[in-house]
PDB file of C-alpha atoms and ligand atoms in Angstrom:
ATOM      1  CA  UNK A 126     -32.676  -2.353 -57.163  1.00  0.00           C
ATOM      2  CA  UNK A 127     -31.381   1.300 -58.556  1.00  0.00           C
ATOM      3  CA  UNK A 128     -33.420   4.403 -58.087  1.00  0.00           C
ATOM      4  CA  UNK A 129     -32.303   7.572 -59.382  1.00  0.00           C
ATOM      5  CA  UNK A 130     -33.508  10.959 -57.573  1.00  0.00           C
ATOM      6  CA  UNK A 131     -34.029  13.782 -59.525  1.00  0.00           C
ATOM      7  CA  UNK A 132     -33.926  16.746 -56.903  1.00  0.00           C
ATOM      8  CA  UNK A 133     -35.596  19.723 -58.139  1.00  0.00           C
ATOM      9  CA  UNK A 134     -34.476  22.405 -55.190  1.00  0.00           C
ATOM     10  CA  UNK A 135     -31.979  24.723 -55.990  1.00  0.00           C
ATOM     11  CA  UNK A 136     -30.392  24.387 -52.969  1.00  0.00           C
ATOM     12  CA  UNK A 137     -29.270  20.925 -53.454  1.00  0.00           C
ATOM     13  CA  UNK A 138     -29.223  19.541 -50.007  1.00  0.00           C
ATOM     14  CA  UNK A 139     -32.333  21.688 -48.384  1.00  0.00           C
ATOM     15  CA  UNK A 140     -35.088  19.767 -46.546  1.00  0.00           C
ATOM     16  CA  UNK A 141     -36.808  18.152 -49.928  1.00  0.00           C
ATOM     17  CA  UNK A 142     -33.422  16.238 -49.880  1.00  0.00           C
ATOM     18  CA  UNK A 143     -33.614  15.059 -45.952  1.00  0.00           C
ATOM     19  CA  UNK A 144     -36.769  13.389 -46.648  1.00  0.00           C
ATOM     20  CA  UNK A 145     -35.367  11.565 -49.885  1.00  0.00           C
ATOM     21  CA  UNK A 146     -32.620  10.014 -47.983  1.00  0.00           C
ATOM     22  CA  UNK A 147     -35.140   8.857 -45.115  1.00  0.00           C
ATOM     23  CA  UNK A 148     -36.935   7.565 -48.092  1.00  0.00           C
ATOM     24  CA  UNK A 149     -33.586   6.066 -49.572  1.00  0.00           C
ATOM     25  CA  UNK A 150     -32.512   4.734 -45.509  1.00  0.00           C
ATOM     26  CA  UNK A 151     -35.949   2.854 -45.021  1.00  0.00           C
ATOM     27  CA  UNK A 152     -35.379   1.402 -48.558  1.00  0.00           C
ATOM     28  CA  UNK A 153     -32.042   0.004 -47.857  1.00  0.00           C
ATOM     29  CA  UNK A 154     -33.452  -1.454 -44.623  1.00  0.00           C
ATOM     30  CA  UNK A 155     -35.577  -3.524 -46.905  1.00  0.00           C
ATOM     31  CA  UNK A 156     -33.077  -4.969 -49.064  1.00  0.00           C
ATOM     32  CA  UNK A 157     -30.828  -4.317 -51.981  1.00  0.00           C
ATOM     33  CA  UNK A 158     -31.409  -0.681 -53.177  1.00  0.00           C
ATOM     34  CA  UNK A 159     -28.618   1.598 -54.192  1.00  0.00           C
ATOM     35  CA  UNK A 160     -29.767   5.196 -54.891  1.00  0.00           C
ATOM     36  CA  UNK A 161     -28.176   7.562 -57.250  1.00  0.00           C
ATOM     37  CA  UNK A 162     -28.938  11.433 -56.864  1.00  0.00           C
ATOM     38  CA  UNK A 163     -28.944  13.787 -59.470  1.00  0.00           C
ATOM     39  CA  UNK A 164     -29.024  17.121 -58.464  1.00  0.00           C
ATOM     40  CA  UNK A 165     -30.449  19.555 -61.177  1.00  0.00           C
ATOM     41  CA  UNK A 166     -28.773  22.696 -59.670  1.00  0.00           C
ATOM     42  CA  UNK A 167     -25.554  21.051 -60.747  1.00  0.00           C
ATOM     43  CA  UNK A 168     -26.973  18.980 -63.957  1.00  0.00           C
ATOM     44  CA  UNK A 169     -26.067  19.825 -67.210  1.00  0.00           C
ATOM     45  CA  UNK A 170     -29.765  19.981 -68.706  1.00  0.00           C
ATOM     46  CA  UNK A 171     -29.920  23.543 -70.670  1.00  0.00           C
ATOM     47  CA  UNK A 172     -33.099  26.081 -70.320  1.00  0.00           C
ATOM     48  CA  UNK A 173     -35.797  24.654 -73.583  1.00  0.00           C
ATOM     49  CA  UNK A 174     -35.646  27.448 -75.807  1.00  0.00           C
ATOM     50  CA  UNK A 175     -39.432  26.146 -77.197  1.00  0.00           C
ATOM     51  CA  UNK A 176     -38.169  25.023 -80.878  1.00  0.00           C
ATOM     52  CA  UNK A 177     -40.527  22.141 -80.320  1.00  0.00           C
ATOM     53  CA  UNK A 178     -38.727  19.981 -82.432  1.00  0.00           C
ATOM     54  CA  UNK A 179     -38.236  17.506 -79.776  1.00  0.00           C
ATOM     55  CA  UNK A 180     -42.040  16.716 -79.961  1.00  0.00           C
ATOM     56  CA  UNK A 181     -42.486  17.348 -83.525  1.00  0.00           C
ATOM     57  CA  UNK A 182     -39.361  15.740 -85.275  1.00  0.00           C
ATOM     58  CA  UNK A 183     -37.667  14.083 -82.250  1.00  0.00           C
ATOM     59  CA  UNK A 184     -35.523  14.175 -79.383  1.00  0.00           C
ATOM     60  CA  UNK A 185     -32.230  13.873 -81.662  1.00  0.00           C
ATOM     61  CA  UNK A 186     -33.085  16.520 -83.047  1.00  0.00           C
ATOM     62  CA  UNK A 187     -33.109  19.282 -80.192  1.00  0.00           C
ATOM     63  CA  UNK A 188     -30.212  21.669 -80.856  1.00  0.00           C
ATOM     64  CA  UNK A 189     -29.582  21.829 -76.900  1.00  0.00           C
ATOM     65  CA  UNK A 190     -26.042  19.932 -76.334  1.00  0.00           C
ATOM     66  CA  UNK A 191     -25.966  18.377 -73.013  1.00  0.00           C
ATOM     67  CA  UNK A 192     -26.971  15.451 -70.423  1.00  0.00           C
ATOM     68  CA  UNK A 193     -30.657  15.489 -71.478  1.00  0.00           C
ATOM     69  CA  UNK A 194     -29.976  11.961 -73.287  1.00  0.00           C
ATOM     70  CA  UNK A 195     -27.822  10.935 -70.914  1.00  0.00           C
ATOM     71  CA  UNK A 196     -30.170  11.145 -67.715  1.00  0.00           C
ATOM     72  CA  UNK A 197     -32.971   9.218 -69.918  1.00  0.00           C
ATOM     73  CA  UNK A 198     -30.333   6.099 -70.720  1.00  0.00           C
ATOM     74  CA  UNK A 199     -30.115   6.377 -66.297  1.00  0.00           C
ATOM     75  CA  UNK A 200     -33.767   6.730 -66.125  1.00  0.00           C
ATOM     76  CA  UNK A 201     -34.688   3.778 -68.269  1.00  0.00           C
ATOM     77  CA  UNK A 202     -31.822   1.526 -67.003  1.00  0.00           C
ATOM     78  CA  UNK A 203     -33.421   2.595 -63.119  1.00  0.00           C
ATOM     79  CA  UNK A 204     -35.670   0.201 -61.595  1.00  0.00           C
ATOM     80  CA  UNK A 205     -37.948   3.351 -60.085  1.00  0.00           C
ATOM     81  CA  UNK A 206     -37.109   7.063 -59.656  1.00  0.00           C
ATOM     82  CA  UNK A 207     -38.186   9.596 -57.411  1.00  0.00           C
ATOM     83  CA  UNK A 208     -38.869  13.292 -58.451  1.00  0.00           C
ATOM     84  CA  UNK A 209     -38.476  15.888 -55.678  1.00  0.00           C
ATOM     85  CA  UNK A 210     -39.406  19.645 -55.660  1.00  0.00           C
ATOM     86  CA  UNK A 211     -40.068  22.219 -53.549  1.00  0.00           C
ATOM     87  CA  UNK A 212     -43.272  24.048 -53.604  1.00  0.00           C
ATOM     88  CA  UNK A 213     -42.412  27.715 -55.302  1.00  0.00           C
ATOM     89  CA  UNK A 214     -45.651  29.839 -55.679  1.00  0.00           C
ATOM     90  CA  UNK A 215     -48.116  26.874 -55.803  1.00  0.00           C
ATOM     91  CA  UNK A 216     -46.087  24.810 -58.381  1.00  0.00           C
ATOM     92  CA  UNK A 217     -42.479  23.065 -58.933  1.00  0.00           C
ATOM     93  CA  UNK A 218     -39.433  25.051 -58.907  1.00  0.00           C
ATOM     94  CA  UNK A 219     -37.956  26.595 -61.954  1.00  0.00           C
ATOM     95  CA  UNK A 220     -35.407  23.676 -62.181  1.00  0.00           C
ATOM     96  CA  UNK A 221     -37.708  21.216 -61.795  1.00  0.00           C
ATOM     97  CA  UNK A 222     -40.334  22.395 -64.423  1.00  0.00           C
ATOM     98  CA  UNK A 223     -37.094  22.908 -66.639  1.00  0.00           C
ATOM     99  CA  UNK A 224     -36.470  19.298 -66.167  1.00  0.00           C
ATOM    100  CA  UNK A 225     -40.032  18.625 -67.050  1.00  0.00           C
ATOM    101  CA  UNK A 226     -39.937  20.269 -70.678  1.00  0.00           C
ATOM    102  CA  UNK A 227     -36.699  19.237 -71.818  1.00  0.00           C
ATOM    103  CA  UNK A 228     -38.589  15.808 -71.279  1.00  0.00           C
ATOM    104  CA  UNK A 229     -41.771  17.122 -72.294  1.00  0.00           C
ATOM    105  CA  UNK A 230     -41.742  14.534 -75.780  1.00  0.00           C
ATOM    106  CA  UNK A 231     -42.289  11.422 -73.254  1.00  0.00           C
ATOM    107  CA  UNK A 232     -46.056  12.925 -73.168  1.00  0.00           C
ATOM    108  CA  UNK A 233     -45.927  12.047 -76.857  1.00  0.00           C
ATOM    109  CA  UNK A 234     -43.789   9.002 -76.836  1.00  0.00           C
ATOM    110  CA  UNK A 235     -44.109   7.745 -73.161  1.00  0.00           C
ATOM    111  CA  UNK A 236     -41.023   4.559 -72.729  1.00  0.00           C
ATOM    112  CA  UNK A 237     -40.788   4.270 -69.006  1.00  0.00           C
ATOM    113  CA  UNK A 238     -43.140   1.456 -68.872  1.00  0.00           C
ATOM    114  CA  UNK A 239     -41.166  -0.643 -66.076  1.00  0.00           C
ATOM    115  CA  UNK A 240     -40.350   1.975 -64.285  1.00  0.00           C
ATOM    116  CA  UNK A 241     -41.811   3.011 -61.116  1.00  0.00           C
ATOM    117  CA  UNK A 242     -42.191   6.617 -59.910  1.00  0.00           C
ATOM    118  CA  UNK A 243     -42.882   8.202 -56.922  1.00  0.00           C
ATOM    119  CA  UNK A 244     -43.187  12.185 -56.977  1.00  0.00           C
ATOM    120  CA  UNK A 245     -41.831  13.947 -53.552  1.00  0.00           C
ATOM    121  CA  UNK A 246     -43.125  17.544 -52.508  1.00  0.00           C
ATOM    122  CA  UNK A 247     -42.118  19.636 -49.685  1.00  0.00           C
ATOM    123  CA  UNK A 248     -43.532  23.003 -48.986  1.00  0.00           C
ATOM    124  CA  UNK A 249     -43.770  25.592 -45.915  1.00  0.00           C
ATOM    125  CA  UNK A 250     -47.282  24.966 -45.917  1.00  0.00           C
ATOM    126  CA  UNK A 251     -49.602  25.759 -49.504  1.00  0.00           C
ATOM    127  CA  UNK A 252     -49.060  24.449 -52.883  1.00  0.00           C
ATOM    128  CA  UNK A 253     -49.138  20.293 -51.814  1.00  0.00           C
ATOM    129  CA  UNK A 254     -51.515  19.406 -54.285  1.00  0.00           C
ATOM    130  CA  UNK A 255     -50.562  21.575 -57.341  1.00  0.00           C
ATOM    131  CA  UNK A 256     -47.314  20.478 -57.401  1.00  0.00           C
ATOM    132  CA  UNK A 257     -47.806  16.907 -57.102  1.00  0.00           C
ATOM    133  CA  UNK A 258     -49.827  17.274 -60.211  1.00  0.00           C
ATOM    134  CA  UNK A 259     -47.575  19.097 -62.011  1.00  0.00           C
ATOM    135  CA  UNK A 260     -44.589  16.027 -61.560  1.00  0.00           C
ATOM    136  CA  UNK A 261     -47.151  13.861 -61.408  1.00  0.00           C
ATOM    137  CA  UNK A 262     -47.104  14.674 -65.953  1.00  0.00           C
ATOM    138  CA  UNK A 263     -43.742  14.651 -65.975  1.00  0.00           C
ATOM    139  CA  UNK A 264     -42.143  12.155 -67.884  1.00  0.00           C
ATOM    140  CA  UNK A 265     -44.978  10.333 -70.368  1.00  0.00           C
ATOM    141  CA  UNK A 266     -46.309   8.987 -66.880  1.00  0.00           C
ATOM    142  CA  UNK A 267     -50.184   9.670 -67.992  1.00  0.00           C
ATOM    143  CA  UNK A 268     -49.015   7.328 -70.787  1.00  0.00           C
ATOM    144  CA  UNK A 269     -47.139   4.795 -69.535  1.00  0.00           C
ATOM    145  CA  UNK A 270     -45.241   4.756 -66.527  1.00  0.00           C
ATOM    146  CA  UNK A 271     -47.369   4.229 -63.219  1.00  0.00           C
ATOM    147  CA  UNK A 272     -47.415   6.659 -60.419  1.00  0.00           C
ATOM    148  CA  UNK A 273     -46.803   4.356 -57.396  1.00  0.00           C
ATOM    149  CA  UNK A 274     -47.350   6.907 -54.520  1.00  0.00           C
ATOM    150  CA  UNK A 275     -47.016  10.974 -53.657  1.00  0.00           C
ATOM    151  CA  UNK A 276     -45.812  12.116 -50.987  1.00  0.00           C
ATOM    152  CA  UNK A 277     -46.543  16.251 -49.712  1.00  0.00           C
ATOM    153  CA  UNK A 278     -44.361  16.870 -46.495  1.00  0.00           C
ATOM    154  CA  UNK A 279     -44.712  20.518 -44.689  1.00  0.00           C
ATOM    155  CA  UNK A 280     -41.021  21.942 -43.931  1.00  0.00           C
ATOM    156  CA  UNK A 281     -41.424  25.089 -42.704  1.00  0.00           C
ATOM    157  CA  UNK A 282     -38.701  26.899 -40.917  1.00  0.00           C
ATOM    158  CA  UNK A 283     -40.181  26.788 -37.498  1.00  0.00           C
ATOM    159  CA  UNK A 284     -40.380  23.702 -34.934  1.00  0.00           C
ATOM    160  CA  UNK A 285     -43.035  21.133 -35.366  1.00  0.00           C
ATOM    161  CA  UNK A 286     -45.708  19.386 -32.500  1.00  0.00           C
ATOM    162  CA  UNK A 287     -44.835  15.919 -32.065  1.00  0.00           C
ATOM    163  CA  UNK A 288     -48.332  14.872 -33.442  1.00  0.00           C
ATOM    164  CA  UNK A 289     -47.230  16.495 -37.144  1.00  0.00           C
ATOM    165  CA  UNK A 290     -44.001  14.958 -36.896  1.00  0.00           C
ATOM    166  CA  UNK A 291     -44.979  11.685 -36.156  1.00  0.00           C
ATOM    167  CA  UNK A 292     -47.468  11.378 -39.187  1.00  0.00           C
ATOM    168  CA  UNK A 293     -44.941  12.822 -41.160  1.00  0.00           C
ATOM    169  CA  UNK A 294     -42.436   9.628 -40.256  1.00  0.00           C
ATOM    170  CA  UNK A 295     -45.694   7.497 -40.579  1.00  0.00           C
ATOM    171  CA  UNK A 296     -46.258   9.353 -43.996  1.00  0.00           C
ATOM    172  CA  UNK A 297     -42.794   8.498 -44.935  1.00  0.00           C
ATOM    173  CA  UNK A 298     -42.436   4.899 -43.643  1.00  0.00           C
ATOM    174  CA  UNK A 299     -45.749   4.288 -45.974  1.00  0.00           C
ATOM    175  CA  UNK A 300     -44.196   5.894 -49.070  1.00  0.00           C
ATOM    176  CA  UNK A 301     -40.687   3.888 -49.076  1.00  0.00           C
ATOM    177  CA  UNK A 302     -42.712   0.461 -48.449  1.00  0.00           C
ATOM    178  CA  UNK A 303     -45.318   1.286 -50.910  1.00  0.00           C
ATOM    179  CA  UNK A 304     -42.317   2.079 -53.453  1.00  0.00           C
ATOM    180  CA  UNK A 305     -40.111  -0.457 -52.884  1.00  0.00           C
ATOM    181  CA  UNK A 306     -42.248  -3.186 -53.205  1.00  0.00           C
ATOM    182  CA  UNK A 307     -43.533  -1.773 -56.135  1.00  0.00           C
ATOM    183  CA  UNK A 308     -40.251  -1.508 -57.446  1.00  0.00           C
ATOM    184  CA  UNK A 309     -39.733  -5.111 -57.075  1.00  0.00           C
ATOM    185  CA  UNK A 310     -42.043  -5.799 -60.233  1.00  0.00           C
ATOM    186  CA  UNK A 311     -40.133  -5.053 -63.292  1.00  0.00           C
ATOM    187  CA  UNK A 312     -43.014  -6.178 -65.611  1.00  0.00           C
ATOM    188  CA  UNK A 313     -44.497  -4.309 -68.081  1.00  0.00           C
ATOM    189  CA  UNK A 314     -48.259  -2.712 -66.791  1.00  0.00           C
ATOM    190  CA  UNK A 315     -51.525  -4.482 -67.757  1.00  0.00           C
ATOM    191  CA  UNK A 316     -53.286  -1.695 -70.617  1.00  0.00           C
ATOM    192  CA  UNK A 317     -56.211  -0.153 -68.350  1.00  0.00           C
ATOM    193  CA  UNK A 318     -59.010   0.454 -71.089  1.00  0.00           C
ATOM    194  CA  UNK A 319     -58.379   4.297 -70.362  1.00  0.00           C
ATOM    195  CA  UNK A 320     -54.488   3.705 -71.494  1.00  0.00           C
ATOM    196  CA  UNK A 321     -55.621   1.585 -74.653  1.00  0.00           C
ATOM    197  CA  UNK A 322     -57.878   4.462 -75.728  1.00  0.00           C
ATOM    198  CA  UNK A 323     -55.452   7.175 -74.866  1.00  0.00           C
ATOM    199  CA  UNK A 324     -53.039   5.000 -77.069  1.00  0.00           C
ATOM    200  CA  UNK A 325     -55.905   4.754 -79.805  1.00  0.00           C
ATOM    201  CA  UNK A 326     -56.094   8.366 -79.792  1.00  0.00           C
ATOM    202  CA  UNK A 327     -52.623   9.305 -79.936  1.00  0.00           C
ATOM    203  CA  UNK A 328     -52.177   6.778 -82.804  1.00  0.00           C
ATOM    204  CA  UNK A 329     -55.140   8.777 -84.979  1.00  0.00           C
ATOM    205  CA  UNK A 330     -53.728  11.866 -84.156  1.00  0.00           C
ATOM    206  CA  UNK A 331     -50.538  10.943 -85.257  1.00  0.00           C
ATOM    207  CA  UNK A 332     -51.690   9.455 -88.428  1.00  0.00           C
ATOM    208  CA  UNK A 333     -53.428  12.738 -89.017  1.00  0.00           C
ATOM    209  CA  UNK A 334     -50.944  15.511 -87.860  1.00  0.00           C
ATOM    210  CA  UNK A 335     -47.637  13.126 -89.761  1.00  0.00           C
ATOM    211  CA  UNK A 336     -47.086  16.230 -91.849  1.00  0.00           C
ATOM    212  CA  UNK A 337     -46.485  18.247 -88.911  1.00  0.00           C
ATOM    213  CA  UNK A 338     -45.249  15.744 -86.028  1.00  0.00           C
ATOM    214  CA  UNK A 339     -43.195  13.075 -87.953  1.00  0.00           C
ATOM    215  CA  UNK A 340     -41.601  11.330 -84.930  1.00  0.00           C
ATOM    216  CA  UNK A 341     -45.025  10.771 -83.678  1.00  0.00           C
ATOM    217  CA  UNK A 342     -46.029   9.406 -86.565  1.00  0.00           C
ATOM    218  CA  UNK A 343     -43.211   6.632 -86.717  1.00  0.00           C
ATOM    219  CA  UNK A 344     -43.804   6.107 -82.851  1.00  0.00           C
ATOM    220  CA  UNK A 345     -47.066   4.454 -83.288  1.00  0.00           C
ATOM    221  CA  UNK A 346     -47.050   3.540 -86.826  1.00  0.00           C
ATOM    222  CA  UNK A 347     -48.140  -0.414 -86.828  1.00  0.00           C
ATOM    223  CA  UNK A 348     -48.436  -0.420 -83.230  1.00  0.00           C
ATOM    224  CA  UNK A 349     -51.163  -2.479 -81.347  1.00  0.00           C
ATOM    225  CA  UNK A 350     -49.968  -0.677 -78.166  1.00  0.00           C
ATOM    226  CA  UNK A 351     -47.031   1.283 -76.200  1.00  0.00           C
ATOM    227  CA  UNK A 352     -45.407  -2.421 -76.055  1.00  0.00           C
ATOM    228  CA  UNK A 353     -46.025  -6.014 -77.873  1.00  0.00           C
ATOM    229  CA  UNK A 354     -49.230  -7.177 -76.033  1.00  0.00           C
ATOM    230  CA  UNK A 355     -52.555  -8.981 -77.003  1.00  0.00           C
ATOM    231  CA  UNK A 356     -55.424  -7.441 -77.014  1.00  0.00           C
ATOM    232  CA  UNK A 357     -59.298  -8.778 -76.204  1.00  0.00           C
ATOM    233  CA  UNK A 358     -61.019  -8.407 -79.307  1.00  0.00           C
ATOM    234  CA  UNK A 359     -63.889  -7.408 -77.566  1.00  0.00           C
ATOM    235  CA  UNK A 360     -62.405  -4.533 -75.863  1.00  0.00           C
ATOM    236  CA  UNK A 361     -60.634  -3.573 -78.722  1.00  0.00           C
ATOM    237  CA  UNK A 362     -63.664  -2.948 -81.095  1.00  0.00           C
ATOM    238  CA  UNK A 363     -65.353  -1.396 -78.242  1.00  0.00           C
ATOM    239  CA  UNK A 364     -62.521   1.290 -77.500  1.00  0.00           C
ATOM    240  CA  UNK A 365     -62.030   1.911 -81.138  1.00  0.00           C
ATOM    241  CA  UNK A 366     -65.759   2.604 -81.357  1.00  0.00           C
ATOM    242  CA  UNK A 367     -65.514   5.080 -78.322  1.00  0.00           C
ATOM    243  CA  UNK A 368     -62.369   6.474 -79.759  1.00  0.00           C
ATOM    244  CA  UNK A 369     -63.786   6.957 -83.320  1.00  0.00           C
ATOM    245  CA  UNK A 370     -66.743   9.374 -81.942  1.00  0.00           C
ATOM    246  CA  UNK A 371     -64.247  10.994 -79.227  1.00  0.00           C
ATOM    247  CA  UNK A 372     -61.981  11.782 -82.655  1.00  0.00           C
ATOM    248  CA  UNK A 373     -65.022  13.109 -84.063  1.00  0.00           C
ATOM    249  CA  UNK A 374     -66.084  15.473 -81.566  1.00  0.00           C
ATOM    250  CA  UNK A 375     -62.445  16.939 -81.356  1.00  0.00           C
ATOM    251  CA  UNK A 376     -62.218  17.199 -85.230  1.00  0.00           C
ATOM    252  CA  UNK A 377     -61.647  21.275 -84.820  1.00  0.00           C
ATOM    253  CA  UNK A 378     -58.205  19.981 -83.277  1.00  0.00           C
ATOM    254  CA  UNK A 379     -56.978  18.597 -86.220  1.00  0.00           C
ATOM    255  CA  UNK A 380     -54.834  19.917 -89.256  1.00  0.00           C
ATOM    256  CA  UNK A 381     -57.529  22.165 -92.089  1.00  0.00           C
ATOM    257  CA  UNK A 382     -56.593  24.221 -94.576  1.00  0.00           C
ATOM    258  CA  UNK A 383     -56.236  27.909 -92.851  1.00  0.00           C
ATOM    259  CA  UNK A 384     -53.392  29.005 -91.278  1.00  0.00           C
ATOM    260  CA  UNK A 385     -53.835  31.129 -88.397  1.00  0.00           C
ATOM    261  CA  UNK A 386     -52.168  33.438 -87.043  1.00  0.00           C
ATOM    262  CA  UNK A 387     -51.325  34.559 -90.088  1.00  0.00           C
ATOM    263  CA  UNK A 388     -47.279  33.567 -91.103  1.00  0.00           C
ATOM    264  CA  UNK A 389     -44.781  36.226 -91.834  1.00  0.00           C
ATOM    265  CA  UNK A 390     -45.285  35.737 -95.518  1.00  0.00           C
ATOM    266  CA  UNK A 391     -48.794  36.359 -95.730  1.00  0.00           C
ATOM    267  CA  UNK A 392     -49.003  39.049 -93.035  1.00  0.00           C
ATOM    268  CA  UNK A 393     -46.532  41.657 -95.782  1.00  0.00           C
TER     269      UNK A 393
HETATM  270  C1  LIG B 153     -39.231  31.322 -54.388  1.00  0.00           C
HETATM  271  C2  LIG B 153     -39.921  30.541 -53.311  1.00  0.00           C
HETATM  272  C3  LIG B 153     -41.284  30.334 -53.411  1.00  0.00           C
HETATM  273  C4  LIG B 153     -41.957  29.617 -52.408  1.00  0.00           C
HETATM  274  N1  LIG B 153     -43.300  29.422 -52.532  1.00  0.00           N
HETATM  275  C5  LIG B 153     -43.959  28.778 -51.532  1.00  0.00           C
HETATM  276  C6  LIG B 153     -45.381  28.596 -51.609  1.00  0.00           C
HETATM  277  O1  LIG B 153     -46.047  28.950 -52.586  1.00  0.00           O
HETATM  278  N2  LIG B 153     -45.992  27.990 -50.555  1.00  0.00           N
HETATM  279  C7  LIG B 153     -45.305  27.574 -49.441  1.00  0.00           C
HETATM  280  O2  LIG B 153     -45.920  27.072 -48.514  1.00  0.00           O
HETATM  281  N3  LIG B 153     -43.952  27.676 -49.383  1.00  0.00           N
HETATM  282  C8  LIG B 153     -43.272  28.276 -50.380  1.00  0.00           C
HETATM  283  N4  LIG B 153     -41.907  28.394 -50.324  1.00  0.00           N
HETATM  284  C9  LIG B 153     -41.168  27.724 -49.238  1.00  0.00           C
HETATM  285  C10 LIG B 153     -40.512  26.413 -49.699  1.00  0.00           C
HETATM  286  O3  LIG B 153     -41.449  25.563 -50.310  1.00  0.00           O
HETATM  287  C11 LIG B 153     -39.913  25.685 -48.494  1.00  0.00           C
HETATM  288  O4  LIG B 153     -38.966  26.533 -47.879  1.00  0.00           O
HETATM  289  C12 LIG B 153     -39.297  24.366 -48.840  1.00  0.00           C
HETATM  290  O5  LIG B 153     -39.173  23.625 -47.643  1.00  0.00           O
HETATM  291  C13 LIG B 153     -37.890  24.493 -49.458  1.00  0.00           C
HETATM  292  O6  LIG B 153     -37.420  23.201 -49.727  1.00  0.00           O
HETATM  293  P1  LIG B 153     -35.853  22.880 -49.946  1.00  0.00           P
HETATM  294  O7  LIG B 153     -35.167  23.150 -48.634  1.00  0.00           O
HETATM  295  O8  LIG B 153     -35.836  21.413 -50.288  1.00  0.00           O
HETATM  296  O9  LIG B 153     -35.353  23.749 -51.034  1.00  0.00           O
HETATM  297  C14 LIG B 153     -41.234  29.102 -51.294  1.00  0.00           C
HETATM  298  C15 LIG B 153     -39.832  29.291 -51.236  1.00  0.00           C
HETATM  299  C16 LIG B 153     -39.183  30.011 -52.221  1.00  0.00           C
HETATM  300  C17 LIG B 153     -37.684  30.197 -52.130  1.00  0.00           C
END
């Protein structure tokens, strides 16, 4: 079993990375697992510089040169991976939420659909929650890959009571079991009916926006679904019923014929 670790502290081996390798030591103990870490502090994944043609014309297209592609091909090839971040001011760190937007077109075209993920926080003591929900949109997982299990550890810089530490361990223990066996699984998800319409929607969208978002538009042009999968004709005609009024309601999202703000040309 591979799992990569993305670790999202810029100190590279600070506590967020002690509890990975307890996670990654547990694992082992289970059976086959061999971990590879990448460490963003040292990655070669430049700042976004918010040309949003990633999302709108596609990934090839970003003018950044560097391992962005490269750590997706080791993503996808991963049986699981693990993203770990420090809590800075309530949220990931700035490496981290780098990491996030450079990947920011899985939202739009999720592919890590065998892939399990388990998000890692560590904190002094605020900001648990926050975080975990900011990883927990990283990567197209709302889309397609499942979040197996979080995990929010307190590492402050003082000693602990042996009560907190032990339900830390126990908090630990339950994550790597809950992972690995989840890892174990390489088959593609069952469609909840909440992913089918999210899929539905995204597919009307991108049928209406193809002017603007081409890459979506090929994406799920002629698809049934993320992946090749029968669907209940029942449940289909009653989430595209739901999905045509939902598409209704947010019709003031869509493309219509004023531009606003105004563009350079008509501002002169
Ligand atoms: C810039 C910065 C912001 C931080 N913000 C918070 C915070 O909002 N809440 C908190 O409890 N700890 C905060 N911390 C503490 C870190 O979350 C904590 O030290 C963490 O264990 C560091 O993990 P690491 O050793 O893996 O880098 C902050 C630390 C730094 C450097």
């Amino acid at each position: 079993m591979k799992i990569i670790a993305i670790m999202g502290s810029p100190k590279g081996k600070g506590s967020g990375y002690k509890i990975v390798k307890m996670i990654e030591d547990r694992m082992i103990a289970m059976g086959s697992v061999e971990f590879e870490y990448i460490f963003l502090k040292d990655a070669n994944l430049k700042p976004c510089i918010g040309c949003y043609n990633c999302m709108a014309r596609g990934e090839d297209k970003c003018p950044l040169k560097d391992d962005r592609a490269a750590i997706e091909q080791k993503l996808l090839a991963s049986d699981g991976f693990i993203l770990s971040s420090p809590v800075y001011m309530g949220s990931v760190s700035g490496l981290m939420k780098n990491f996030i937007d450079r990947f920011a077109y899985l939202s739009h075209r999720p592919r890590f659909h065998r892939q399990k993920m388990l998000a890692v926080v560590n904190t002094s003591i605020t900001g648990k929650k926050g975080t975990l929900s900011t990883l927990k949109i990283a990567l197209g997982h709302d889309r397609g890959t499942r979040i197996v299990h979080e995990l929010a550890i307190a590492t402050p810089p003082w000693s602990q009571t042996e009560r907190a530490v032990a339900e830390k361990e126990q908090a630990i223990n339950v994550a790597a079991k809950k992972f690995y066996l989840s890892c174990l699984d390489t088959s593609l998800p069952s469609p909840t009916f909440n992913s089918y319409m999210d899929f539905l929607v995204m597919q009307k969208f991108s049928l209406e926006c193809r002017q603007y978002m081409p890459a979506d538009y090929t994406f799920y042009n002629g698809k049934v679904y993320y992946f090749d999968m029968k669907v209940n004709p029942i449940k289909a005609a009653a989430a595209k019923a739901i999905v045509g009024i939902y598409i209704y309601m947010m019709k003031d999202m869509g493309p219509g014929n004023v531009s606003w703000p105004a563009t350079k040309k008509e501002e002169k």
